Amino acid sequence: MKQDIFQAIADPTRRAILTLVAIQALTPNAMAEKFDMTRQAVSKHIKVLQECDLIKPQHSGREIYYHFNAKRMQEFDNWLAQFRQNWETQFSQLDALLSTIKEQKK
């Protein structure tokens, strides 16, 4: 079952995992140590992130290292870009309005 990317990144632990693996590929055991949680708990988070294609496994001997999938995050960022321009325009308009009000009060 494919997970919703918004559900995946809504969880603060999963966002923290993404931040960690963006810096360096990690095993589930290494992740568990960083979060003071069991490997099983981390594995549940990994499963959700992997189902969204935000992280990818790479086998190295008996270990599995999880890597950040920058391409998938770029797709998400591209989707957000359409809204970002609208936000920036609205914030600029608000800033101009607040500046006008401030000048009128002088």
mmCIF file of N, CA and C in Angstrom:
data_model
loop_
_atom_site.group_PDB
_atom_site.id
_atom_site.type_symbol
_atom_site.label_atom_id
_atom_site.label_comp_id
_atom_site.label_asym_id
_atom_site.label_seq_id
_atom_site.Cartn_x
_atom_site.Cartn_y
_atom_site.Cartn_z
ATOM 1 N N MET A 1 0.850 -1.190 0.000
ATOM 2 C CA MET A 1 0.000 0.000 0.000
ATOM 3 C C MET A 1 0.890 1.246 0.000
ATOM 4 N N LYS A 2 0.662 2.114 -0.942
ATOM 5 C CA LYS A 2 1.425 3.355 -1.048
ATOM 6 C C LYS A 2 0.945 4.343 0.016
ATOM 7 N N GLN A 3 1.876 4.900 0.766
ATOM 8 C CA GLN A 3 1.563 5.856 1.806
ATOM 9 C C GLN A 3 1.493 7.266 1.221
ATOM 10 N N ASP A 4 0.723 8.108 1.851
ATOM 11 C CA ASP A 4 0.620 9.512 1.481
ATOM 12 C C ASP A 4 1.852 10.243 2.014
ATOM 13 N N ILE A 5 2.514 10.985 1.168
ATOM 14 C CA ILE A 5 3.733 11.687 1.566
ATOM 15 C C ILE A 5 3.452 12.689 2.689
ATOM 16 N N PHE A 6 2.264 13.285 2.689
ATOM 17 C CA PHE A 6 1.919 14.236 3.746
ATOM 18 C C PHE A 6 1.797 13.535 5.096
ATOM 19 N N GLN A 7 1.224 12.342 5.098
ATOM 20 C CA GLN A 7 1.138 11.553 6.329
ATOM 21 C C GLN A 7 2.539 11.195 6.803
ATOM 22 N N ALA A 8 3.404 10.873 5.858
ATOM 23 C CA ALA A 8 4.760 10.466 6.219
ATOM 24 C C ALA A 8 5.538 11.598 6.883
ATOM 25 N N ILE A 9 5.459 12.784 6.308
ATOM 26 C CA ILE A 9 6.258 13.885 6.863
ATOM 27 C C ILE A 9 5.547 14.622 7.998
ATOM 28 N N ALA A 10 4.315 14.247 8.280
ATOM 29 C CA ALA A 10 3.593 14.870 9.394
ATOM 30 C C ALA A 10 4.173 14.459 10.738
ATOM 31 N N ASP A 11 4.773 13.293 10.790
ATOM 32 C CA ASP A 11 5.307 12.772 12.049
ATOM 33 C C ASP A 11 6.700 13.352 12.311
ATOM 34 N N PRO A 12 6.925 13.952 13.490
ATOM 35 C CA PRO A 12 8.225 14.574 13.771
ATOM 36 C C PRO A 12 9.392 13.580 13.780
ATOM 37 N N THR A 13 9.145 12.350 14.196
ATOM 38 C CA THR A 13 10.224 11.358 14.179
ATOM 39 C C THR A 13 10.625 11.037 12.749
ATOM 40 N N ARG A 14 9.663 10.907 11.868
ATOM 41 C CA ARG A 14 9.986 10.617 10.476
ATOM 42 C C ARG A 14 10.708 11.793 9.816
ATOM 43 N N ARG A 15 10.312 13.009 10.174
ATOM 44 C CA ARG A 15 11.043 14.178 9.644
ATOM 45 C C ARG A 15 12.480 14.169 10.138
ATOM 46 N N ALA A 16 12.673 13.800 11.393
ATOM 47 C CA ALA A 16 14.032 13.730 11.948
ATOM 48 C C ALA A 16 14.844 12.624 11.269
ATOM 49 N N ILE A 17 14.209 11.505 10.987
ATOM 50 C CA ILE A 17 14.895 10.423 10.271
ATOM 51 C C ILE A 17 15.316 10.915 8.887
ATOM 52 N N LEU A 18 14.434 11.602 8.198
ATOM 53 C CA LEU A 18 14.781 12.139 6.877
ATOM 54 C C LEU A 18 15.978 13.083 6.962
ATOM 55 N N THR A 19 15.999 13.912 7.979
ATOM 56 C CA THR A 19 17.116 14.841 8.165
ATOM 57 C C THR A 19 18.414 14.075 8.370
ATOM 58 N N LEU A 20 18.367 13.032 9.183
ATOM 59 C CA LEU A 20 19.573 12.238 9.450
ATOM 60 C C LEU A 20 20.073 11.516 8.208
ATOM 61 N N VAL A 21 19.180 10.853 7.486
ATOM 62 C CA VAL A 21 19.628 10.095 6.322
ATOM 63 C C VAL A 21 19.973 11.006 5.148
ATOM 64 N N ALA A 22 19.533 12.250 5.174
ATOM 65 C CA ALA A 22 19.952 13.205 4.147
ATOM 66 C C ALA A 22 21.429 13.540 4.320
ATOM 67 N N ILE A 23 21.912 13.436 5.541
ATOM 68 C CA ILE A 23 23.316 13.723 5.842
ATOM 69 C C ILE A 23 24.180 12.487 5.623
ATOM 70 N N GLN A 24 23.646 11.327 6.068
ATOM 71 C CA GLN A 24 24.431 10.089 6.019
ATOM 72 C C GLN A 24 23.492 8.896 6.029
ATOM 73 N N ALA A 25 23.782 7.900 5.198
ATOM 74 C CA ALA A 25 22.990 6.668 5.189
ATOM 75 C C ALA A 25 23.148 5.976 6.544
ATOM 76 N N LEU A 26 22.053 5.447 7.047
ATOM 77 C CA LEU A 26 22.059 4.807 8.366
ATOM 78 C C LEU A 26 21.342 3.469 8.332
ATOM 79 N N THR A 27 21.742 2.605 9.250
ATOM 80 C CA THR A 27 21.041 1.340 9.461
ATOM 81 C C THR A 27 19.900 1.586 10.444
ATOM 82 N N PRO A 28 18.933 0.701 10.485
ATOM 83 C CA PRO A 28 17.862 0.852 11.483
ATOM 84 C C PRO A 28 18.401 0.880 12.915
ATOM 85 N N ASN A 29 19.416 0.082 13.205
ATOM 86 C CA ASN A 29 20.000 0.091 14.556
ATOM 87 C C ASN A 29 20.610 1.448 14.896
ATOM 88 N N ALA A 30 21.313 2.051 13.949
ATOM 89 C CA ALA A 30 21.910 3.366 14.179
ATOM 90 C C ALA A 30 20.825 4.415 14.407
ATOM 91 N N MET A 31 19.734 4.303 13.655
ATOM 92 C CA MET A 31 18.619 5.243 13.843
ATOM 93 C C MET A 31 18.007 5.069 15.230
ATOM 94 N N ALA A 32 17.816 3.822 15.622
ATOM 95 C CA ALA A 32 17.205 3.535 16.929
ATOM 96 C C ALA A 32 18.025 4.144 18.053
ATOM 97 N N GLU A 33 19.346 4.082 17.941
ATOM 98 C CA GLU A 33 20.216 4.661 18.970
ATOM 99 C C GLU A 33 20.050 6.170 19.048
ATOM 100 N N LYS A 34 19.873 6.817 17.920
ATOM 101 C CA LYS A 34 19.735 8.278 17.898
ATOM 102 C C LYS A 34 18.409 8.741 18.499
ATOM 103 N N PHE A 35 17.394 7.883 18.450
ATOM 104 C CA PHE A 35 16.066 8.280 18.930
ATOM 105 C C PHE A 35 15.670 7.623 20.237
ATOM 106 N N ASP A 36 16.550 6.836 20.808
ATOM 107 C CA ASP A 36 16.245 6.152 22.058
ATOM 108 C C ASP A 36 14.905 5.417 21.951
ATOM 109 N N MET A 37 14.786 4.620 20.888
ATOM 110 C CA MET A 37 13.596 3.804 20.697
ATOM 111 C C MET A 37 14.031 2.452 20.165
ATOM 112 N N THR A 38 13.127 1.527 20.198
ATOM 113 C CA THR A 38 13.463 0.181 19.757
ATOM 114 C C THR A 38 13.641 0.136 18.245
ATOM 115 N N ARG A 39 14.354 -0.881 17.803
ATOM 116 C CA ARG A 39 14.544 -1.074 16.373
ATOM 117 C C ARG A 39 13.192 -1.327 15.700
ATOM 118 N N GLN A 40 12.296 -2.010 16.394
ATOM 119 C CA GLN A 40 10.974 -2.288 15.825
ATOM 120 C C GLN A 40 10.192 -0.993 15.592
ATOM 121 N N ALA A 41 10.292 -0.066 16.526
ATOM 122 C CA ALA A 41 9.599 1.213 16.371
ATOM 123 C C ALA A 41 10.170 1.989 15.192
ATOM 124 N N VAL A 42 11.502 1.993 15.087
ATOM 125 C CA VAL A 42 12.150 2.669 13.963
ATOM 126 C C VAL A 42 11.747 2.005 12.652
ATOM 127 N N SER A 43 11.658 0.693 12.653
ATOM 128 C CA SER A 43 11.299 -0.047 11.441
ATOM 129 C C SER A 43 9.922 0.355 10.920
ATOM 130 N N LYS A 44 9.006 0.647 11.822
ATOM 131 C CA LYS A 44 7.675 1.102 11.396
ATOM 132 C C LYS A 44 7.764 2.448 10.683
ATOM 133 N N HIS A 45 8.588 3.344 11.216
ATOM 134 C CA HIS A 45 8.789 4.641 10.572
ATOM 135 C C HIS A 45 9.478 4.467 9.218
ATOM 136 N N ILE A 46 10.474 3.598 9.179
ATOM 137 C CA ILE A 46 11.195 3.328 7.937
ATOM 138 C C ILE A 46 10.239 2.798 6.878
ATOM 139 N N LYS A 47 9.356 1.925 7.276
ATOM 140 C CA LYS A 47 8.403 1.338 6.329
ATOM 141 C C LYS A 47 7.551 2.419 5.673
ATOM 142 N N VAL A 48 7.052 3.349 6.473
ATOM 143 C CA VAL A 48 6.216 4.433 5.935
ATOM 144 C C VAL A 48 7.035 5.299 4.969
ATOM 145 N N LEU A 49 8.252 5.659 5.371
ATOM 146 C CA LEU A 49 9.098 6.495 4.524
ATOM 147 C C LEU A 49 9.482 5.777 3.226
ATOM 148 N N GLN A 50 9.715 4.492 3.341
ATOM 149 C CA GLN A 50 10.077 3.709 2.163
ATOM 150 C C GLN A 50 8.881 3.556 1.218
ATOM 151 N N GLU A 51 7.694 3.381 1.768
ATOM 152 C CA GLU A 51 6.495 3.261 0.937
ATOM 153 C C GLU A 51 6.211 4.552 0.173
ATOM 154 N N CYS A 52 6.640 5.672 0.712
ATOM 155 C CA CYS A 52 6.493 6.961 0.030
ATOM 156 C C CYS A 52 7.666 7.239 -0.899
ATOM 157 N N ASP A 53 8.625 6.355 -0.901
ATOM 158 C CA ASP A 53 9.809 6.491 -1.738
ATOM 159 C C ASP A 53 10.695 7.655 -1.308
ATOM 160 N N LEU A 54 10.591 8.033 -0.040
ATOM 161 C CA LEU A 54 11.433 9.112 0.479
ATOM 162 C C LEU A 54 12.811 8.605 0.889
ATOM 163 N N ILE A 55 12.912 7.325 1.218
ATOM 164 C CA ILE A 55 14.198 6.700 1.502
ATOM 165 C C ILE A 55 14.292 5.409 0.708
ATOM 166 N N LYS A 56 15.527 5.013 0.435
ATOM 167 C CA LYS A 56 15.759 3.795 -0.336
ATOM 168 C C LYS A 56 16.774 2.923 0.399
ATOM 169 N N PRO A 57 16.510 1.609 0.437
ATOM 170 C CA PRO A 57 17.449 0.701 1.090
ATOM 171 C C PRO A 57 18.601 0.311 0.167
ATOM 172 N N GLN A 58 19.752 0.083 0.773
ATOM 173 C CA GLN A 58 20.897 -0.448 0.035
ATOM 174 C C GLN A 58 21.548 -1.504 0.922
ATOM 175 N N HIS A 59 21.610 -2.718 0.417
ATOM 176 C CA HIS A 59 22.196 -3.819 1.171
ATOM 177 C C HIS A 59 23.713 -3.746 1.089
ATOM 178 N N SER A 60 24.341 -3.903 2.231
ATOM 179 C CA SER A 60 25.798 -3.939 2.309
ATOM 180 C C SER A 60 26.166 -5.065 3.272
ATOM 181 N N GLY A 61 26.448 -6.228 2.715
ATOM 182 C CA GLY A 61 26.676 -7.396 3.556
ATOM 183 C C GLY A 61 25.383 -7.782 4.241
ATOM 184 N N ARG A 62 25.439 -7.893 5.549
ATOM 185 C CA ARG A 62 24.246 -8.256 6.318
ATOM 186 C C ARG A 62 23.433 -7.043 6.758
ATOM 187 N N GLU A 63 23.962 -5.867 6.518
ATOM 188 C CA GLU A 63 23.300 -4.633 6.950
ATOM 189 C C GLU A 63 22.494 -4.019 5.799
ATOM 190 N N ILE A 64 21.486 -3.278 6.183
ATOM 191 C CA ILE A 64 20.718 -2.486 5.221
ATOM 192 C C ILE A 64 20.898 -1.024 5.620
ATOM 193 N N TYR A 65 21.402 -0.248 4.686
ATOM 194 C CA TYR A 65 21.569 1.183 4.905
ATOM 195 C C TYR A 65 20.462 1.905 4.148
ATOM 196 N N TYR A 66 19.867 2.892 4.800
ATOM 197 C CA TYR A 66 18.803 3.661 4.172
ATOM 198 C C TYR A 66 19.355 5.017 3.754
ATOM 199 N N HIS A 67 19.071 5.368 2.500
ATOM 200 C CA HIS A 67 19.535 6.608 1.900
ATOM 201 C C HIS A 67 18.347 7.514 1.606
ATOM 202 N N PHE A 68 18.596 8.782 1.699
ATOM 203 C CA PHE A 68 17.604 9.806 1.356
ATOM 204 C C PHE A 68 17.391 9.816 -0.152
ATOM 205 N N ASN A 69 16.136 9.869 -0.584
ATOM 206 C CA ASN A 69 15.815 9.934 -2.009
ATOM 207 C C ASN A 69 15.525 11.392 -2.369
ATOM 208 N N ALA A 70 16.581 12.101 -2.742
ATOM 209 C CA ALA A 70 16.449 13.528 -3.043
ATOM 210 C C ALA A 70 15.526 13.775 -4.237
ATOM 211 N N LYS A 71 15.499 12.851 -5.186
ATOM 212 C CA LYS A 71 14.657 13.018 -6.366
ATOM 213 C C LYS A 71 13.176 13.085 -5.964
ATOM 214 N N ARG A 72 12.766 12.214 -5.066
ATOM 215 C CA ARG A 72 11.359 12.206 -4.612
ATOM 216 C C ARG A 72 11.032 13.491 -3.856
ATOM 217 N N MET A 73 11.965 13.954 -3.037
ATOM 218 C CA MET A 73 11.736 15.193 -2.292
ATOM 219 C C MET A 73 11.686 16.375 -3.247
ATOM 220 N N GLN A 74 12.472 16.330 -4.317
ATOM 221 C CA GLN A 74 12.440 17.396 -5.318
ATOM 222 C C GLN A 74 11.075 17.444 -5.997
ATOM 223 N N GLU A 75 10.508 16.282 -6.292
ATOM 224 C CA GLU A 75 9.166 16.234 -6.887
ATOM 225 C C GLU A 75 8.155 16.897 -5.960
ATOM 226 N N PHE A 76 8.280 16.626 -4.667
ATOM 227 C CA PHE A 76 7.389 17.219 -3.672
ATOM 228 C C PHE A 76 7.597 18.734 -3.613
ATOM 229 N N ASP A 77 8.858 19.158 -3.639
ATOM 230 C CA ASP A 77 9.167 20.582 -3.603
ATOM 231 C C ASP A 77 8.643 21.290 -4.852
ATOM 232 N N ASN A 78 8.752 20.645 -5.993
ATOM 233 C CA ASN A 78 8.220 21.224 -7.230
ATOM 234 C C ASN A 78 6.712 21.421 -7.135
ATOM 235 N N TRP A 79 6.035 20.474 -6.526
ATOM 236 C CA TRP A 79 4.590 20.597 -6.355
ATOM 237 C C TRP A 79 4.275 21.779 -5.435
ATOM 238 N N LEU A 80 5.055 21.927 -4.360
ATOM 239 C CA LEU A 80 4.839 23.033 -3.420
ATOM 240 C C LEU A 80 5.144 24.392 -4.041
ATOM 241 N N ALA A 81 6.020 24.424 -5.029
ATOM 242 C CA ALA A 81 6.444 25.690 -5.632
ATOM 243 C C ALA A 81 5.266 26.501 -6.164
ATOM 244 N N GLN A 82 4.252 25.828 -6.672
ATOM 245 C CA GLN A 82 3.096 26.551 -7.196
ATOM 246 C C GLN A 82 2.399 27.360 -6.103
ATOM 247 N N PHE A 83 2.467 26.888 -4.884
ATOM 248 C CA PHE A 83 1.856 27.599 -3.758
ATOM 249 C C PHE A 83 2.809 28.637 -3.174
ATOM 250 N N ARG A 84 4.096 28.347 -3.230
ATOM 251 C CA ARG A 84 5.112 29.234 -2.656
ATOM 252 C C ARG A 84 5.028 30.625 -3.268
ATOM 253 N N GLN A 85 4.883 30.707 -4.581
ATOM 254 C CA GLN A 85 4.785 32.004 -5.262
ATOM 255 C C GLN A 85 3.577 32.786 -4.756
ATOM 256 N N ASN A 86 2.462 32.096 -4.560
ATOM 257 C CA ASN A 86 1.257 32.737 -4.043
ATOM 258 C C ASN A 86 1.489 33.257 -2.626
ATOM 259 N N TRP A 87 2.131 32.442 -1.784
ATOM 260 C CA TRP A 87 2.422 32.863 -0.405
ATOM 261 C C TRP A 87 3.311 34.096 -0.406
ATOM 262 N N GLU A 88 4.356 34.061 -1.216
ATOM 263 C CA GLU A 88 5.295 35.182 -1.245
ATOM 264 C C GLU A 88 4.613 36.464 -1.695
ATOM 265 N N THR A 89 3.740 36.356 -2.670
ATOM 266 C CA THR A 89 2.998 37.530 -3.140
ATOM 267 C C THR A 89 2.113 38.082 -2.029
ATOM 268 N N GLN A 90 1.409 37.192 -1.351
ATOM 269 C CA GLN A 90 0.525 37.639 -0.271
ATOM 270 C C GLN A 90 1.314 38.241 0.888
ATOM 271 N N PHE A 91 2.464 37.645 1.220
ATOM 272 C CA PHE A 91 3.287 38.201 2.301
ATOM 273 C C PHE A 91 3.846 39.572 1.909
ATOM 274 N N SER A 92 4.209 39.746 0.656
ATOM 275 C CA SER A 92 4.704 41.046 0.183
ATOM 276 C C SER A 92 3.606 42.098 0.272
ATOM 277 N N GLN A 93 2.404 41.720 -0.114
ATOM 278 C CA GLN A 93 1.274 42.651 -0.026
ATOM 279 C C GLN A 93 0.986 43.016 1.421
ATOM 280 N N LEU A 94 1.053 42.037 2.299
ATOM 281 C CA LEU A 94 0.832 42.294 3.723
ATOM 282 C C LEU A 94 1.910 43.208 4.278
ATOM 283 N N ASP A 95 3.146 42.961 3.890
ATOM 284 C CA ASP A 95 4.262 43.793 4.339
ATOM 285 C C ASP A 95 4.067 45.237 3.882
ATOM 286 N N ALA A 96 3.644 45.417 2.633
ATOM 287 C CA ALA A 96 3.403 46.766 2.109
ATOM 288 C C ALA A 96 2.270 47.453 2.870
ATOM 289 N N LEU A 97 1.207 46.717 3.151
ATOM 290 C CA LEU A 97 0.078 47.270 3.897
ATOM 291 C C LEU A 97 0.505 47.691 5.299
ATOM 292 N N LEU A 98 1.273 46.833 5.963
ATOM 293 C CA LEU A 98 1.734 47.160 7.322
ATOM 294 C C LEU A 98 2.670 48.356 7.327
ATOM 295 N N SER A 99 3.491 48.470 6.301
ATOM 296 C CA SER A 99 4.373 49.634 6.187
ATOM 297 C C SER A 99 3.573 50.911 5.991
ATOM 298 N N THR A 100 2.510 50.832 5.194
ATOM 299 C CA THR A 100 1.639 51.988 4.938
ATOM 300 C C THR A 100 0.946 52.404 6.241
ATOM 301 N N ILE A 101 0.438 51.448 6.972
ATOM 302 C CA ILE A 101 -0.242 51.743 8.248
ATOM 303 C C ILE A 101 0.738 52.363 9.233
ATOM 304 N N LYS A 102 1.943 51.829 9.274
ATOM 305 C CA LYS A 102 2.964 52.357 10.185
ATOM 306 C C LYS A 102 3.307 53.806 9.838
ATOM 307 N N GLU A 103 3.435 54.094 8.545
ATOM 308 C CA GLU A 103 3.742 55.461 8.094
ATOM 309 C C GLU A 103 2.600 56.428 8.419
ATOM 310 N N GLN A 104 1.353 55.955 8.320
ATOM 311 C CA GLN A 104 0.198 56.803 8.591
ATOM 312 C C GLN A 104 0.108 57.169 10.061
ATOM 313 N N LYS A 105 0.643 56.322 10.934
ATOM 314 C CA LYS A 105 0.552 56.568 12.373
ATOM 315 C C LYS A 105 1.618 57.555 12.840
ATOM 316 N N LYS A 106 2.590 57.861 12.018
ATOM 317 C CA LYS A 106 3.663 58.789 12.422
ATOM 318 C C LYS A 106 3.176 60.207 12.477
#
